[in-house]
PDB file of C-alpha atoms in Angstrom:
ATOM      1  CA  GLU A   1     107.343 110.103 110.496  1.00  0.00           C
ATOM      2  CA  ASP A   2     106.428 112.072 113.629  1.00  0.00           C
ATOM      3  CA  LEU A   3     106.178 115.358 111.730  1.00  0.00           C
ATOM      4  CA  LEU A   4     103.893 113.984 109.000  1.00  0.00           C
ATOM      5  CA  ARG A   5     101.219 113.088 111.581  1.00  0.00           C
ATOM      6  CA  ARG A   6      99.709 110.440 109.343  1.00  0.00           C
ATOM      7  CA  GLU A   7      99.196 106.802 110.153  1.00  0.00           C
ATOM      8  CA  PRO A   8     100.422 104.449 107.405  1.00  0.00           C
ATOM      9  CA  VAL A   9      97.531 102.886 105.500  1.00  0.00           C
ATOM     10  CA  LYS A  10      96.747  99.278 106.413  1.00  0.00           C
ATOM     11  CA  THR A  11      96.026  96.957 103.491  1.00  0.00           C
ATOM     12  CA  ASP A  12      93.537  94.086 103.330  1.00  0.00           C
ATOM     13  CA  ILE A  13      96.028  91.454 102.214  1.00  0.00           C
ATOM     14  CA  GLU A  14      93.476  88.743 101.384  1.00  0.00           C
ATOM     15  CA  LYS A  15      91.539  91.014  99.016  1.00  0.00           C
ATOM     16  CA  VAL A  16      94.770  92.044  97.319  1.00  0.00           C
ATOM     17  CA  LYS A  17      95.702  88.384  96.900  1.00  0.00           C
ATOM     18  CA  GLU A  18      92.326  87.621  95.295  1.00  0.00           C
ATOM     19  CA  LEU A  19      92.860  90.434  92.798  1.00  0.00           C
ATOM     20  CA  ILE A  20      96.506  89.693  91.941  1.00  0.00           C
ATOM     21  CA  GLN A  21      96.998  85.915  92.055  1.00  0.00           C
ATOM     22  CA  ASN A  22      97.413  84.261  88.643  1.00  0.00           C
ATOM     23  CA  LYS A  23      96.868  87.563  86.782  1.00  0.00           C
ATOM     24  CA  SER A  24      99.090  89.192  84.179  1.00  0.00           C
ATOM     25  CA  ILE A  25     100.118  92.582  85.574  1.00  0.00           C
ATOM     26  CA  LEU A  26     101.873  95.525  83.965  1.00  0.00           C
ATOM     27  CA  ILE A  27     103.638  98.119  86.133  1.00  0.00           C
ATOM     28  CA  THR A  28     104.764 101.403  84.574  1.00  0.00           C
ATOM     29  CA  GLY A  29     107.620 103.262  86.198  1.00  0.00           C
ATOM     30  CA  ALA A  30     108.641  99.875  87.575  1.00  0.00           C
ATOM     31  CA  GLY A  31     112.197 101.010  88.241  1.00  0.00           C
ATOM     32  CA  GLY A  32     111.176 104.025  90.334  1.00  0.00           C
ATOM     33  CA  SER A  33     110.994 104.127  94.113  1.00  0.00           C
ATOM     34  CA  ILE A  34     107.208 103.609  94.221  1.00  0.00           C
ATOM     35  CA  GLY A  35     107.016 101.344  91.153  1.00  0.00           C
ATOM     36  CA  SER A  36     109.790  99.035  92.360  1.00  0.00           C
ATOM     37  CA  GLU A  37     108.143  98.657  95.780  1.00  0.00           C
ATOM     38  CA  LEU A  38     104.857  97.828  94.045  1.00  0.00           C
ATOM     39  CA  CYS A  39     106.713  95.111  92.122  1.00  0.00           C
ATOM     40  CA  ARG A  40     108.156  93.635  95.332  1.00  0.00           C
ATOM     41  CA  GLN A  41     104.755  93.553  97.014  1.00  0.00           C
ATOM     42  CA  LEU A  42     102.921  92.181  93.961  1.00  0.00           C
ATOM     43  CA  LEU A  43     105.410  89.336  93.515  1.00  0.00           C
ATOM     44  CA  LYS A  44     104.360  87.965  96.943  1.00  0.00           C
ATOM     45  CA  PHE A  45     100.873  87.215  95.567  1.00  0.00           C
ATOM     46  CA  ASN A  46     102.146  85.065  92.704  1.00  0.00           C
ATOM     47  CA  PRO A  47     100.711  86.781  89.609  1.00  0.00           C
ATOM     48  CA  SER A  48     101.088  84.783  86.401  1.00  0.00           C
ATOM     49  CA  ARG A  49     103.343  87.496  84.975  1.00  0.00           C
ATOM     50  CA  LEU A  50     104.855  90.817  85.979  1.00  0.00           C
ATOM     51  CA  ILE A  51     105.661  93.133  83.053  1.00  0.00           C
ATOM     52  CA  LEU A  52     108.153  95.733  84.263  1.00  0.00           C
ATOM     53  CA  LEU A  53     107.805  98.789  82.054  1.00  0.00           C
ATOM     54  CA  GLY A  54     110.057 101.809  82.307  1.00  0.00           C
ATOM     55  CA  HIS A  55     111.994 104.463  80.450  1.00  0.00           C
ATOM     56  CA  GLY A  56     115.284 104.206  82.362  1.00  0.00           C
ATOM     57  CA  GLU A  57     117.151 101.061  81.414  1.00  0.00           C
ATOM     58  CA  ASN A  58     119.390 100.888  84.496  1.00  0.00           C
ATOM     59  CA  SER A  59     116.564 101.051  87.036  1.00  0.00           C
ATOM     60  CA  ILE A  60     114.484  98.511  85.084  1.00  0.00           C
ATOM     61  CA  PHE A  61     117.458  96.163  84.839  1.00  0.00           C
ATOM     62  CA  GLU A  62     118.072  96.448  88.585  1.00  0.00           C
ATOM     63  CA  ILE A  63     114.487  95.707  89.644  1.00  0.00           C
ATOM     64  CA  GLU A  64     114.263  92.834  87.139  1.00  0.00           C
ATOM     65  CA  GLN A  65     117.387  91.222  88.611  1.00  0.00           C
ATOM     66  CA  GLU A  66     116.217  91.811  92.178  1.00  0.00           C
ATOM     67  CA  LEU A  67     112.813  90.229  91.535  1.00  0.00           C
ATOM     68  CA  LYS A  68     114.365  87.205  89.842  1.00  0.00           C
ATOM     69  CA  ILE A  69     116.565  86.671  92.905  1.00  0.00           C
ATOM     70  CA  ARG A  70     113.546  87.021  95.200  1.00  0.00           C
ATOM     71  CA  LYS A  71     111.632  84.530  93.057  1.00  0.00           C
ATOM     72  CA  LYS A  72     114.536  82.063  93.137  1.00  0.00           C
ATOM     73  CA  GLU A  73     114.761  82.314  96.929  1.00  0.00           C
ATOM     74  CA  LYS A  74     111.054  81.548  97.335  1.00  0.00           C
ATOM     75  CA  ILE A  75     110.698  78.999  94.544  1.00  0.00           C
ATOM     76  CA  GLN A  76     111.958  76.203  96.794  1.00  0.00           C
ATOM     77  CA  SER A  77     108.698  76.404  98.724  1.00  0.00           C
ATOM     78  CA  GLY A  78     106.775  76.220  95.454  1.00  0.00           C
ATOM     79  CA  SER A  79     105.014  79.511  96.138  1.00  0.00           C
ATOM     80  CA  ILE A  80     106.265  81.731  93.296  1.00  0.00           C
ATOM     81  CA  THR A  81     105.780  80.786  89.644  1.00  0.00           C
ATOM     82  CA  THR A  82     105.528  84.321  88.251  1.00  0.00           C
ATOM     83  CA  LYS A  83     107.130  85.082  84.891  1.00  0.00           C
ATOM     84  CA  ILE A  84     109.114  88.311  85.123  1.00  0.00           C
ATOM     85  CA  THR A  85     109.540  90.351  81.955  1.00  0.00           C
ATOM     86  CA  ALA A  86     111.182  93.747  81.453  1.00  0.00           C
ATOM     87  CA  ARG A  87     110.402  96.189  78.639  1.00  0.00           C
ATOM     88  CA  ILE A  88     111.861  99.620  77.931  1.00  0.00           C
ATOM     89  CA  ALA A  89     109.320 102.084  76.565  1.00  0.00           C
ATOM     90  CA  ASP A  90     108.251 105.727  76.631  1.00  0.00           C
ATOM     91  CA  LEU A  91     104.517 106.147  77.285  1.00  0.00           C
ATOM     92  CA  ARG A  92     104.463 109.036  74.818  1.00  0.00           C
ATOM     93  CA  PHE A  93     104.800 106.520  71.974  1.00  0.00           C
ATOM     94  CA  LYS A  94     101.444 104.787  71.665  1.00  0.00           C
ATOM     95  CA  ASP A  95     102.572 102.321  68.970  1.00  0.00           C
ATOM     96  CA  ARG A  96     105.234 100.981  71.324  1.00  0.00           C
ATOM     97  CA  LEU A  97     102.627 100.519  74.050  1.00  0.00           C
ATOM     98  CA  LYS A  98     100.363  98.670  71.641  1.00  0.00           C
ATOM     99  CA  ASP A  99     103.195  96.275  70.761  1.00  0.00           C
ATOM    100  CA  ILE A 100     103.713  95.436  74.449  1.00  0.00           C
ATOM    101  CA  PHE A 101      99.995  94.934  75.093  1.00  0.00           C
ATOM    102  CA  GLU A 102      99.710  92.684  72.031  1.00  0.00           C
ATOM    103  CA  GLU A 103     102.650  90.637  73.284  1.00  0.00           C
ATOM    104  CA  PHE A 104     101.465  90.138  76.884  1.00  0.00           C
ATOM    105  CA  ASN A 105      97.767  91.070  77.156  1.00  0.00           C
ATOM    106  CA  PRO A 106      97.957  92.416  80.737  1.00  0.00           C
ATOM    107  CA  GLU A 107      94.782  92.097  82.799  1.00  0.00           C
ATOM    108  CA  ILE A 108      95.733  94.702  85.427  1.00  0.00           C
ATOM    109  CA  VAL A 109      97.792  97.885  85.100  1.00  0.00           C
ATOM    110  CA  PHE A 110      99.554  99.736  87.914  1.00  0.00           C
ATOM    111  CA  HIS A 111     100.611 103.134  86.589  1.00  0.00           C
ATOM    112  CA  SER A 112     103.345 104.794  88.638  1.00  0.00           C
ATOM    113  CA  ALA A 113     105.400 106.357  85.830  1.00  0.00           C
ATOM    114  CA  ALA A 114     105.430 110.148  86.096  1.00  0.00           C
ATOM    115  CA  HIS A 115     107.604 113.190  86.458  1.00  0.00           C
ATOM    116  CA  LYS A 116     107.200 114.026  90.151  1.00  0.00           C
ATOM    117  CA  HIS A 117     109.676 116.803  91.000  1.00  0.00           C
ATOM    118  CA  VAL A 118     107.709 120.000  91.633  1.00  0.00           C
ATOM    119  CA  PRO A 119     110.460 122.627  90.976  1.00  0.00           C
ATOM    120  CA  LEU A 120     111.734 120.818  87.859  1.00  0.00           C
ATOM    121  CA  MET A 121     108.269 120.650  86.343  1.00  0.00           C
ATOM    122  CA  GLU A 122     107.793 124.389  86.964  1.00  0.00           C
ATOM    123  CA  SER A 123     110.754 125.031  84.678  1.00  0.00           C
ATOM    124  CA  ASN A 124     109.930 122.172  82.272  1.00  0.00           C
ATOM    125  CA  PRO A 125     106.127 122.286  81.889  1.00  0.00           C
ATOM    126  CA  GLN A 126     106.212 120.648  78.456  1.00  0.00           C
ATOM    127  CA  GLU A 127     107.613 117.493  80.057  1.00  0.00           C
ATOM    128  CA  ALA A 128     104.898 117.433  82.711  1.00  0.00           C
ATOM    129  CA  VAL A 129     102.212 117.740  80.033  1.00  0.00           C
ATOM    130  CA  THR A 130     103.592 115.240  77.519  1.00  0.00           C
ATOM    131  CA  ASN A 131     104.875 112.652  79.995  1.00  0.00           C
ATOM    132  CA  ASN A 132     102.254 112.799  82.746  1.00  0.00           C
ATOM    133  CA  ILE A 133      99.132 113.723  80.777  1.00  0.00           C
ATOM    134  CA  LEU A 134      99.723 112.446  77.230  1.00  0.00           C
ATOM    135  CA  GLY A 135     101.554 109.350  78.496  1.00  0.00           C
ATOM    136  CA  THR A 136      98.665 108.480  80.815  1.00  0.00           C
ATOM    137  CA  LYS A 137      96.097 109.083  78.074  1.00  0.00           C
ATOM    138  CA  ASN A 138      97.990 106.736  75.739  1.00  0.00           C
ATOM    139  CA  LEU A 139      98.191 104.090  78.455  1.00  0.00           C
ATOM    140  CA  VAL A 140      94.505 104.374  79.363  1.00  0.00           C
ATOM    141  CA  ASP A 141      93.374 104.249  75.725  1.00  0.00           C
ATOM    142  CA  THR A 142      95.533 101.177  75.079  1.00  0.00           C
ATOM    143  CA  SER A 143      94.255  99.511  78.264  1.00  0.00           C
ATOM    144  CA  ILE A 144      90.655 100.061  77.156  1.00  0.00           C
ATOM    145  CA  GLU A 145      91.428  98.678  73.696  1.00  0.00           C
ATOM    146  CA  PHE A 146      92.960  95.522  75.200  1.00  0.00           C
ATOM    147  CA  ASN A 147      90.206  95.009  77.812  1.00  0.00           C
ATOM    148  CA  VAL A 148      92.293  95.654  80.920  1.00  0.00           C
ATOM    149  CA  SER A 149      89.875  95.068  83.809  1.00  0.00           C
ATOM    150  CA  HIS A 150      91.616  97.075  86.551  1.00  0.00           C
ATOM    151  CA  PHE A 151      93.761 100.194  86.127  1.00  0.00           C
ATOM    152  CA  ILE A 152      95.289 101.784  89.233  1.00  0.00           C
ATOM    153  CA  SER A 153      97.105 105.077  88.752  1.00  0.00           C
ATOM    154  CA  ILE A 154      99.398 106.477  91.436  1.00  0.00           C
ATOM    155  CA  SER A 155      98.488 110.114  91.966  1.00  0.00           C
ATOM    156  CA  THR A 156      99.528 112.692  94.561  1.00  0.00           C
ATOM    157  CA  ASP A 157      97.967 114.880  97.228  1.00  0.00           C
ATOM    158  CA  LYS A 158      99.371 117.781  95.192  1.00  0.00           C
ATOM    159  CA  ALA A 159      96.503 117.141  92.741  1.00  0.00           C
ATOM    160  CA  VAL A 160      94.124 118.603  95.339  1.00  0.00           C
ATOM    161  CA  ASN A 161      93.456 122.217  94.257  1.00  0.00           C
ATOM    162  CA  PRO A 162      96.843 122.201  92.516  1.00  0.00           C
ATOM    163  CA  THR A 163      99.166 125.166  92.907  1.00  0.00           C
ATOM    164  CA  ASN A 164     101.952 123.903  90.638  1.00  0.00           C
ATOM    165  CA  ILE A 165     102.461 122.332  87.209  1.00  0.00           C
ATOM    166  CA  MET A 166     103.203 118.862  88.548  1.00  0.00           C
ATOM    167  CA  GLY A 167     100.057 118.805  90.690  1.00  0.00           C
ATOM    168  CA  ALA A 168      97.936 120.171  87.851  1.00  0.00           C
ATOM    169  CA  SER A 169      99.246 117.533  85.434  1.00  0.00           C
ATOM    170  CA  LYS A 170      98.411 114.775  87.904  1.00  0.00           C
ATOM    171  CA  ARG A 171      94.934 116.222  88.464  1.00  0.00           C
ATOM    172  CA  VAL A 172      94.313 115.968  84.709  1.00  0.00           C
ATOM    173  CA  THR A 173      95.439 112.321  84.774  1.00  0.00           C
ATOM    174  CA  GLU A 174      92.870 111.658  87.526  1.00  0.00           C
ATOM    175  CA  MET A 175      90.178 113.178  85.315  1.00  0.00           C
ATOM    176  CA  ILE A 176      91.291 110.950  82.413  1.00  0.00           C
ATOM    177  CA  LEU A 177      90.877 107.912  84.701  1.00  0.00           C
ATOM    178  CA  MET A 178      87.449 108.997  85.962  1.00  0.00           C
ATOM    179  CA  ASP A 179      86.273 109.573  82.400  1.00  0.00           C
ATOM    180  CA  ALA A 180      87.498 106.119  81.345  1.00  0.00           C
ATOM    181  CA  ALA A 181      85.762 104.503  84.336  1.00  0.00           C
ATOM    182  CA  ALA A 182      82.493 106.267  83.525  1.00  0.00           C
ATOM    183  CA  LYS A 183      82.603 105.278  79.851  1.00  0.00           C
ATOM    184  CA  THR A 184      83.685 101.659  80.284  1.00  0.00           C
ATOM    185  CA  GLY A 185      82.202 100.690  83.651  1.00  0.00           C
ATOM    186  CA  ARG A 186      85.570  99.158  84.543  1.00  0.00           C
ATOM    187  CA  ILE A 187      87.562  99.753  87.715  1.00  0.00           C
ATOM    188  CA  TYR A 188      89.886 102.493  86.514  1.00  0.00           C
ATOM    189  CA  SER A 189      90.963 104.530  89.520  1.00  0.00           C
ATOM    190  CA  ALA A 190      93.591 106.847  90.937  1.00  0.00           C
ATOM    191  CA  VAL A 191      94.969 106.706  94.465  1.00  0.00           C
ATOM    192  CA  ARG A 192      96.584 109.787  95.976  1.00  0.00           C
ATOM    193  CA  PHE A 193      99.817 109.274  97.875  1.00  0.00           C
ATOM    194  CA  GLY A 194     101.095 111.849 100.344  1.00  0.00           C
ATOM    195  CA  ASN A 195     104.757 111.903 101.342  1.00  0.00           C
ATOM    196  CA  VAL A 196     105.982 108.412 100.533  1.00  0.00           C
ATOM    197  CA  LEU A 197     108.875 107.803 102.907  1.00  0.00           C
ATOM    198  CA  GLY A 198     111.917 106.677 100.963  1.00  0.00           C
ATOM    199  CA  SER A 199     110.611 107.749  97.545  1.00  0.00           C
ATOM    200  CA  SER A 200     112.534 109.901  95.097  1.00  0.00           C
ATOM    201  CA  GLY A 201     111.418 113.505  94.982  1.00  0.00           C
ATOM    202  CA  ARG A 202     109.890 113.476  98.453  1.00  0.00           C
ATOM    203  CA  VAL A 203     110.256 116.651 100.488  1.00  0.00           C
ATOM    204  CA  VAL A 204     111.316 114.715 103.603  1.00  0.00           C
ATOM    205  CA  ARG A 205     114.618 113.844 101.927  1.00  0.00           C
ATOM    206  CA  THR A 206     115.264 117.549 101.351  1.00  0.00           C
ATOM    207  CA  PHE A 207     114.531 118.256 105.021  1.00  0.00           C
ATOM    208  CA  GLN A 208     116.913 115.498 106.102  1.00  0.00           C
ATOM    209  CA  LYS A 209     119.736 116.959 103.994  1.00  0.00           C
ATOM    210  CA  GLN A 210     119.086 120.411 105.423  1.00  0.00           C
ATOM    211  CA  LEU A 211     119.231 119.044 108.986  1.00  0.00           C
ATOM    212  CA  GLU A 212     122.464 117.139 108.254  1.00  0.00           C
ATOM    213  CA  ASN A 213     124.002 120.390 107.008  1.00  0.00           C
ATOM    214  CA  GLY A 214     122.893 122.338 110.075  1.00  0.00           C
ATOM    215  CA  GLY A 215     119.821 123.858 108.416  1.00  0.00           C
TER     216      GLY A 215
END
C-alpha cells in the first residue's frame, strides 16, 4: 500500500444506493476477486435481484453460497430481500447471453469478466481477443437489445497507451463502450482500476512471493 502511493477511492454511498436499490443487476465474472467483491458490496444496497454470471462453476458456486449466508444473516433486520441467482455462461456465446437476459431482464450490468494476466495473454492472444473483446461486444449488444440503462465495465490502467496484448484488448473494450454510449445515449462506461489489492493477477502478489523467498 505504501509503495503504490495511491489513496483508495472514496465512494458516495448514498448515490450508489439510489442507483442499486430495487434494481435487477447482472454481474459478469462474479466469481472472480473483483466480481465477487462487487457482489458483496451490491448486496448491501438491497437490489431486487443479483444475477451472478461466470464461466468457472466452482467460483460461482462459492460466491452464491456466501451471498445467501450474508443475506440470511441480515434478513432478520428486514433489510435484505434480494433474490440471488447463479448462471454459468461463456460471453463468447451470444445465444446463451440472450437466454439469460430474456429470463431476468437486468436493468444494470457490471462487467468484470476478463482474462487479466499480462504474460499469459502475450502467449495466448487469441484468448484475449475472443474473451475480452468479442465477449464484451456480445454483452454490450445484448444489453442494448434488452434496454439495460447502466453498463459499467471494469477496465485497467494498462489500457492507457497499451504495451501488451491484455492492455490492448481492454482498450478496445473501452472503445466498444464509448461507441455504445454515443449511439444509445445511455450510461455505458468503463472504469479503470490500478493495482487492486487482493485481486488475482495483481503484480503486488508476485512481489510478496518474491520477498517471502528472499527476492
